[in-house]
Amino acid sequence: MTLDEILKEIQEAEKIVMLAHETPDGDAIGSLLGLKLGLEKIGKKADVIVTKYARTFDFLPAIDALKTESDIKKYDLAISLDCATIKRLDNREYFENAKKTIVIDHHGSNNMYGDINYVNPVAPACAEIVLSMLSYYNIEIDSKIGTCLMTGIITDTGGLQYPSTTADTFEYASELLRKGVDIPDICKRTLQTKTKANFELSKRVMDRLEILENGKIAFSYITKKDLKEVNAEEGDHEGLVNIGRNIEGVEVSIFIRQDDEDEKMYKVSMRSGEYVNVSDVCLMFGGGGHPRAAGAKIQGTTEQIKTKLVNETKKYLKWFWGRSKKSSNWITFLINAF
């Protein structure tokens, strides 16, 4: 069984490193730290290497243990968490040079790039997978581990609001609450508290917001200049894509931001409401993610990128409405027939 194989590799490895995707969100950071603390309970130490992360997560237990680099060039075991492709893996040289590699993820677009792959696309967060793994290994989940993992679950489910949330998610939350995890505090810190820079960027996103395709698509953007003018730090762009999605009638929200290093490159974030699989849209541009939340990187001007993304999204809107119309006509036919 895969979980037993993973534990065997962890137990046999002396030097372990854990990595996540670039610009890690709450699920990535929470999964990394939760697993690190869990492994310590069975006597295994692991380096967690993250180039940079949002200060929103400074409250997490063991956050000070994060490293930006390591003197060790060849680890016995490298574990990737919450990352669908090796192209998006931060500090991937440690993964590529390791003797053995493990991938733990919940993205349906994961291309299974590890020696051992444990991917559950039904799980609403990678942190929930880590939680179930630790439980399977009979590792005690204390409030510190629980806080890290609940942060991952909270941020990737929008505070248990997204359709990906399952009955199991609520059961896990209930159990962690009993263990002393302060869920309301996590929600406040990660979902409700905004930095001044994020607030200023939100205003610019709203000023530029375009509602397209009869109100079904929302589009907006920020530039490198915007980020500099508001003194934005890592993570200050988080959540801006939801501004468009929260508008009545909008099915797909498209948000792009200029890359810090390459001004011709934009990072794309897409969110959908009920029926458009934005992961499929992003896959057309070399990206991916989840059906209701995905991303990619595209070169071009804001207008060029907007045109490409909107045109591709329109195909999925037309397919859905065409299919719905056919279904409606078929139901009408059956009703009239009887």
Short mmCIF file of C-alpha atoms in Angstrom, two decimals:
data_model
loop_
_atom_site.label_atom_id
_atom_site.label_comp_id
_atom_site.label_asym_id
_atom_site.label_seq_id
_atom_site.Cartn_x
_atom_site.Cartn_y
_atom_site.Cartn_z
CA MET A 1 0.00 0.00 0.00
CA THR A 2 1.25 3.46 -0.90
CA LEU A 3 0.96 4.86 2.63
CA ASP A 4 3.03 1.98 4.01
CA GLU A 5 5.63 2.53 1.28
CA ILE A 6 5.83 6.21 2.18
CA LEU A 7 6.36 5.46 5.87
CA LYS A 8 9.04 2.90 5.00
CA GLU A 9 10.96 5.46 2.93
CA ILE A 10 10.66 8.06 5.70
CA GLN A 11 11.91 5.64 8.34
CA GLU A 12 14.88 4.55 6.22
CA ALA A 13 15.97 8.06 5.20
CA GLU A 14 18.47 10.01 7.30
CA LYS A 15 18.35 13.28 5.38
CA ILE A 16 14.85 14.43 4.41
CA VAL A 17 13.77 17.61 2.65
CA MET A 18 10.23 18.88 2.07
CA LEU A 19 9.20 21.32 -0.66
CA ALA A 20 6.06 22.96 -2.05
CA HIS A 21 5.04 25.09 -5.01
CA GLU A 22 6.34 28.59 -5.71
CA THR A 23 4.69 31.43 -3.76
CA PRO A 24 3.17 28.93 -1.30
CA ASP A 25 -0.34 29.52 0.00
CA GLY A 26 -1.79 28.45 3.34
CA ASP A 27 -2.31 24.87 2.22
CA ALA A 28 1.30 24.50 1.09
CA ILE A 29 2.81 26.10 4.21
CA GLY A 30 0.38 24.35 6.55
CA SER A 31 1.02 20.95 4.97
CA LEU A 32 4.80 21.38 5.12
CA LEU A 33 4.86 22.41 8.78
CA GLY A 34 2.17 19.96 9.85
CA LEU A 35 4.03 17.02 8.32
CA LYS A 36 7.37 18.23 9.70
CA LEU A 37 5.98 18.38 13.25
CA GLY A 38 4.29 15.02 12.76
CA LEU A 39 7.51 13.32 11.65
CA GLU A 40 9.34 14.72 14.66
CA LYS A 41 7.02 12.66 16.85
CA ILE A 42 8.50 9.49 15.35
CA GLY A 43 12.05 10.77 15.64
CA LYS A 44 12.52 11.98 12.07
CA LYS A 45 13.85 15.44 11.27
CA ALA A 46 13.21 17.16 7.96
CA ASP A 47 14.42 20.38 6.37
CA VAL A 48 11.64 22.54 4.96
CA ILE A 49 12.92 24.84 2.22
CA VAL A 50 10.77 27.78 1.08
CA THR A 51 12.20 30.72 -0.83
CA LYS A 52 9.61 33.21 0.42
CA TYR A 53 6.13 33.21 1.92
CA ALA A 54 3.44 35.65 3.04
CA ARG A 55 3.82 37.08 6.55
CA THR A 56 0.15 36.20 7.06
CA PHE A 57 1.44 32.79 8.16
CA ASP A 58 3.93 34.04 10.75
CA PHE A 59 1.59 32.81 13.49
CA LEU A 60 2.03 29.15 12.57
CA PRO A 61 3.93 26.85 14.93
CA ALA A 62 7.46 26.03 13.69
CA ILE A 63 7.36 28.81 11.07
CA ASP A 64 10.87 29.78 12.20
CA ALA A 65 12.09 26.36 11.08
CA LEU A 66 11.64 27.27 7.41
CA LYS A 67 14.88 27.58 5.45
CA THR A 68 15.57 29.43 2.21
CA GLU A 69 18.40 27.07 1.24
CA SER A 70 20.41 24.10 2.47
CA ASP A 71 24.06 23.05 2.51
CA ILE A 72 22.95 19.51 1.72
CA LYS A 73 22.95 18.95 -2.03
CA LYS A 74 21.77 15.34 -2.16
CA TYR A 75 19.04 14.27 0.28
CA ASP A 76 18.07 10.68 0.90
CA LEU A 77 14.42 11.61 0.48
CA ALA A 78 12.59 14.61 -0.98
CA ILE A 79 8.87 15.09 -0.37
CA SER A 80 6.81 17.43 -2.53
CA LEU A 81 3.56 18.74 -1.05
CA ASP A 82 0.65 20.52 -2.76
CA CYS A 83 2.41 20.83 -6.13
CA ALA A 84 0.97 19.40 -9.34
CA THR A 85 4.03 19.59 -11.58
CA ILE A 86 7.76 19.69 -11.03
CA LYS A 87 7.90 22.90 -13.07
CA ARG A 88 6.07 24.71 -10.27
CA LEU A 89 8.12 23.17 -7.46
CA ASP A 90 10.13 25.75 -5.51
CA ASN A 91 13.81 24.83 -5.09
CA ARG A 92 13.23 21.80 -7.27
CA GLU A 93 16.95 21.03 -7.55
CA TYR A 94 16.75 19.39 -4.10
CA PHE A 95 13.94 17.16 -5.39
CA GLU A 96 15.72 16.29 -8.62
CA ASN A 97 18.98 15.44 -6.83
CA ALA A 98 17.39 13.31 -4.07
CA LYS A 99 17.90 9.54 -4.00
CA LYS A 100 14.17 8.95 -3.55
CA THR A 101 11.17 11.22 -4.15
CA ILE A 102 7.58 11.29 -2.89
CA VAL A 103 4.70 13.44 -4.15
CA ILE A 104 1.73 14.16 -1.86
CA ASP A 105 -0.96 16.26 -3.51
CA HIS A 106 -4.66 16.87 -4.20
CA HIS A 107 -4.56 18.45 -7.68
CA GLY A 108 -6.36 16.47 -10.37
CA SER A 109 -3.80 17.78 -12.89
CA ASN A 110 -0.86 16.21 -11.01
CA ASN A 111 1.42 14.42 -13.49
CA MET A 112 2.86 11.93 -10.98
CA TYR A 113 6.49 13.10 -11.10
CA GLY A 114 7.71 11.29 -7.97
CA ASP A 115 9.03 7.79 -7.39
CA ILE A 116 6.02 7.35 -5.11
CA ASN A 117 2.87 9.40 -5.75
CA TYR A 118 0.03 9.77 -3.28
CA VAL A 119 -2.55 11.99 -4.96
CA ASN A 120 -6.18 12.35 -3.90
CA PRO A 121 -8.01 14.87 -6.13
CA VAL A 122 -11.18 14.50 -4.04
CA ALA A 123 -9.49 15.99 -0.97
CA PRO A 124 -10.26 19.74 -0.68
CA ALA A 125 -6.75 20.45 0.64
CA CYS A 126 -3.37 18.76 0.73
CA ALA A 127 -3.42 19.41 4.47
CA GLU A 128 -6.40 17.09 4.79
CA ILE A 129 -4.38 14.34 3.10
CA VAL A 130 -1.50 14.90 5.53
CA LEU A 131 -3.96 14.78 8.42
CA SER A 132 -5.33 11.42 7.27
CA MET A 133 -1.78 10.11 6.75
CA LEU A 134 -0.67 11.02 10.26
CA SER A 135 -3.82 9.39 11.65
CA TYR A 136 -3.08 6.23 9.64
CA TYR A 137 0.43 6.17 11.10
CA ASN A 138 -1.02 6.55 14.62
CA ILE A 139 0.93 9.77 15.12
CA GLU A 140 -0.65 11.96 17.77
CA ILE A 141 -2.04 15.16 16.27
CA ASP A 142 -1.61 17.86 18.90
CA SER A 143 -2.78 21.47 18.73
CA LYS A 144 0.42 22.64 16.99
CA ILE A 145 0.14 20.11 14.17
CA GLY A 146 -3.61 20.72 14.07
CA THR A 147 -3.16 24.49 13.73
CA CYS A 148 -0.86 24.04 10.74
CA LEU A 149 -3.12 21.54 8.99
CA MET A 150 -6.34 23.41 9.79
CA THR A 151 -4.78 26.53 8.25
CA GLY A 152 -4.27 24.57 5.05
CA ILE A 153 -7.85 23.32 5.09
CA ILE A 154 -9.32 26.74 5.92
CA THR A 155 -7.43 28.59 3.19
CA ASP A 156 -8.08 26.04 0.43
CA THR A 157 -11.79 25.74 1.21
CA GLY A 158 -12.41 29.46 1.75
CA GLY A 159 -13.36 28.86 5.35
CA LEU A 160 -15.23 25.60 4.56
CA GLN A 161 -17.37 27.40 1.95
CA TYR A 162 -16.15 26.00 -1.38
CA PRO A 163 -17.94 23.08 -3.11
CA SER A 164 -14.84 20.91 -2.58
CA THR A 165 -15.60 20.79 1.16
CA THR A 166 -16.82 17.35 2.22
CA ALA A 167 -18.45 15.78 5.26
CA ASP A 168 -15.02 14.42 6.20
CA THR A 169 -13.66 17.98 6.21
CA PHE A 170 -16.17 19.00 8.87
CA GLU A 171 -15.38 15.89 10.90
CA TYR A 172 -11.66 16.71 10.79
CA ALA A 173 -12.41 20.30 11.81
CA SER A 174 -14.55 19.07 14.71
CA GLU A 175 -11.78 16.76 15.91
CA LEU A 176 -9.13 19.49 15.71
CA LEU A 177 -11.40 21.90 17.55
CA ARG A 178 -11.59 19.37 20.39
CA LYS A 179 -7.80 19.21 20.43
CA GLY A 180 -7.58 22.93 21.12
CA VAL A 181 -7.12 24.33 17.62
CA ASP A 182 -8.50 27.88 17.49
CA ILE A 183 -10.40 27.72 14.20
CA PRO A 184 -12.04 31.19 14.49
CA ASP A 185 -8.59 32.74 15.01
CA ILE A 186 -7.21 30.96 11.94
CA CYS A 187 -10.15 32.21 9.86
CA LYS A 188 -9.64 35.76 11.08
CA ARG A 189 -5.88 35.75 10.42
CA THR A 190 -5.96 34.11 7.01
CA LEU A 191 -9.28 35.17 5.47
CA GLN A 192 -10.45 38.37 7.11
CA THR A 193 -7.36 40.41 8.01
CA LYS A 194 -5.97 42.42 5.09
CA THR A 195 -2.63 44.16 4.83
CA LYS A 196 -2.69 47.81 3.76
CA ALA A 197 -1.02 46.81 0.49
CA ASN A 198 -3.67 44.19 -0.22
CA PHE A 199 -6.39 46.76 0.48
CA GLU A 200 -4.81 49.25 -1.94
CA LEU A 201 -4.41 46.57 -4.60
CA SER A 202 -8.06 45.58 -4.11
CA LYS A 203 -9.14 49.12 -4.99
CA ARG A 204 -7.09 49.05 -8.20
CA VAL A 205 -8.49 45.65 -9.16
CA MET A 206 -12.06 46.94 -8.66
CA ASP A 207 -11.35 50.12 -10.67
CA ARG A 208 -10.11 48.03 -13.63
CA LEU A 209 -12.70 45.28 -13.35
CA GLU A 210 -14.44 44.42 -16.63
CA ILE A 211 -17.63 42.37 -16.79
CA LEU A 212 -17.76 40.47 -20.08
CA GLU A 213 -19.89 37.92 -21.94
CA ASN A 214 -23.26 39.08 -20.61
CA GLY A 215 -21.98 39.20 -17.04
CA LYS A 216 -20.52 35.68 -17.01
CA ILE A 217 -16.81 36.62 -17.01
CA ALA A 218 -14.95 39.13 -14.84
CA PHE A 219 -11.44 40.30 -15.70
CA SER A 220 -8.91 42.50 -13.91
CA TYR A 221 -5.18 42.88 -13.41
CA ILE A 222 -2.33 44.50 -11.49
CA THR A 223 1.13 45.41 -12.74
CA LYS A 224 4.61 45.34 -11.32
CA LYS A 225 4.29 49.12 -10.97
CA ASP A 226 1.16 48.69 -8.83
CA LEU A 227 2.97 46.26 -6.53
CA LYS A 228 5.87 48.67 -6.12
CA GLU A 229 3.67 51.72 -5.48
CA VAL A 230 1.79 50.05 -2.61
CA ASN A 231 4.97 48.44 -1.19
CA ALA A 232 3.47 44.99 -1.68
CA GLU A 233 5.14 42.01 -0.04
CA GLU A 234 4.84 38.29 -0.74
CA GLY A 235 1.19 37.22 -0.55
CA ASP A 236 -0.36 40.69 -0.78
CA HIS A 237 -1.99 39.69 -4.08
CA GLU A 238 -3.80 36.73 -2.48
CA GLY A 239 -7.59 36.76 -2.75
CA LEU A 240 -7.79 39.45 -5.44
CA VAL A 241 -9.19 36.97 -7.95
CA ASN A 242 -12.24 36.47 -5.72
CA ILE A 243 -13.32 40.09 -6.16
CA GLY A 244 -14.68 39.23 -9.60
CA ARG A 245 -16.09 35.86 -8.63
CA ASN A 246 -18.14 37.37 -5.81
CA ILE A 247 -20.17 39.50 -8.23
CA GLU A 248 -23.70 38.27 -8.87
CA GLY A 249 -23.99 36.37 -12.14
CA VAL A 250 -20.25 35.94 -12.70
CA GLU A 251 -19.27 32.33 -13.44
CA VAL A 252 -15.56 32.84 -14.14
CA SER A 253 -13.20 35.39 -12.62
CA ILE A 254 -9.88 35.99 -14.38
CA PHE A 255 -7.12 37.88 -12.60
CA ILE A 256 -3.59 38.42 -13.88
CA ARG A 257 -0.55 40.02 -12.29
CA GLN A 258 2.74 40.97 -13.84
CA ASP A 259 5.70 38.79 -12.93
CA ASP A 260 8.28 40.35 -10.60
CA GLU A 261 11.23 39.27 -12.73
CA ASP A 262 9.89 39.10 -16.29
CA GLU A 263 7.72 42.08 -17.24
CA LYS A 264 6.43 40.27 -20.35
CA MET A 265 5.12 37.42 -18.24
CA TYR A 266 1.84 37.45 -16.29
CA LYS A 267 0.66 35.00 -13.64
CA VAL A 268 -2.95 33.96 -14.17
CA SER A 269 -5.45 33.09 -11.44
CA MET A 270 -8.90 31.82 -12.38
CA ARG A 271 -11.91 30.94 -10.26
CA SER A 272 -15.29 29.60 -11.29
CA GLY A 273 -18.69 29.28 -9.71
CA GLU A 274 -20.69 26.19 -10.61
CA TYR A 275 -19.88 24.62 -13.96
CA VAL A 276 -16.77 25.85 -15.80
CA ASN A 277 -13.66 23.74 -15.18
CA VAL A 278 -10.99 26.45 -15.08
CA SER A 279 -8.28 23.82 -14.71
CA ASP A 280 -9.06 22.72 -18.26
CA VAL A 281 -8.80 26.34 -19.41
CA CYS A 282 -5.45 26.82 -17.72
CA LEU A 283 -4.13 23.53 -19.09
CA MET A 284 -4.39 25.08 -22.55
CA PHE A 285 -1.73 27.57 -21.42
CA GLY A 286 0.57 25.13 -19.66
CA GLY A 287 -1.01 25.54 -16.23
CA GLY A 288 -3.60 23.63 -14.22
CA GLY A 289 -5.10 23.22 -10.78
CA HIS A 290 -8.61 22.40 -9.59
CA PRO A 291 -11.96 22.56 -11.42
CA ARG A 292 -12.94 25.73 -9.54
CA ALA A 293 -9.47 27.25 -8.92
CA ALA A 294 -6.51 27.14 -11.29
CA GLY A 295 -3.59 29.13 -12.64
CA ALA A 296 -1.01 29.50 -15.38
CA LYS A 297 1.70 31.78 -16.77
CA ILE A 298 1.28 33.62 -20.07
CA GLN A 299 3.46 36.10 -21.98
CA GLY A 300 2.00 39.18 -23.62
CA THR A 301 0.30 42.48 -22.87
CA THR A 302 -2.72 42.68 -20.61
CA GLU A 303 -5.02 43.04 -23.63
CA GLN A 304 -3.45 40.11 -25.48
CA ILE A 305 -3.70 37.86 -22.44
CA LYS A 306 -7.25 38.98 -21.70
CA THR A 307 -8.30 38.13 -25.25
CA LYS A 308 -6.70 34.67 -25.12
CA LEU A 309 -8.20 33.76 -21.75
CA VAL A 310 -11.66 35.13 -22.45
CA ASN A 311 -11.84 33.41 -25.85
CA GLU A 312 -10.85 30.08 -24.32
CA THR A 313 -13.29 30.50 -21.43
CA LYS A 314 -16.12 31.33 -23.86
CA LYS A 315 -15.77 27.85 -25.37
CA TYR A 316 -16.62 26.27 -22.02
CA LEU A 317 -19.50 28.67 -21.41
CA LYS A 318 -20.96 27.87 -24.86
CA TRP A 319 -20.47 24.13 -24.33
CA PHE A 320 -22.33 24.25 -21.01
CA TRP A 321 -25.23 26.35 -22.27
CA GLY A 322 -25.48 24.26 -25.42
CA ARG A 323 -25.58 21.10 -23.35
CA SER A 324 -28.11 22.62 -20.93
CA LYS A 325 -30.37 23.65 -23.79
CA LYS A 326 -30.30 20.13 -25.25
CA SER A 327 -31.07 18.65 -21.83
CA SER A 328 -33.93 21.08 -21.36
CA ASN A 329 -35.39 20.24 -24.79
CA TRP A 330 -35.11 16.50 -24.04
CA ILE A 331 -36.89 16.90 -20.70
CA THR A 332 -39.62 18.97 -22.40
CA PHE A 333 -40.05 16.24 -25.03
CA LEU A 334 -40.43 13.55 -22.35
CA ILE A 335 -42.97 15.63 -20.40
CA ASN A 336 -45.05 16.24 -23.51
CA ALA A 337 -44.78 12.61 -24.54
CA PHE A 338 -46.37 11.43 -21.33
#
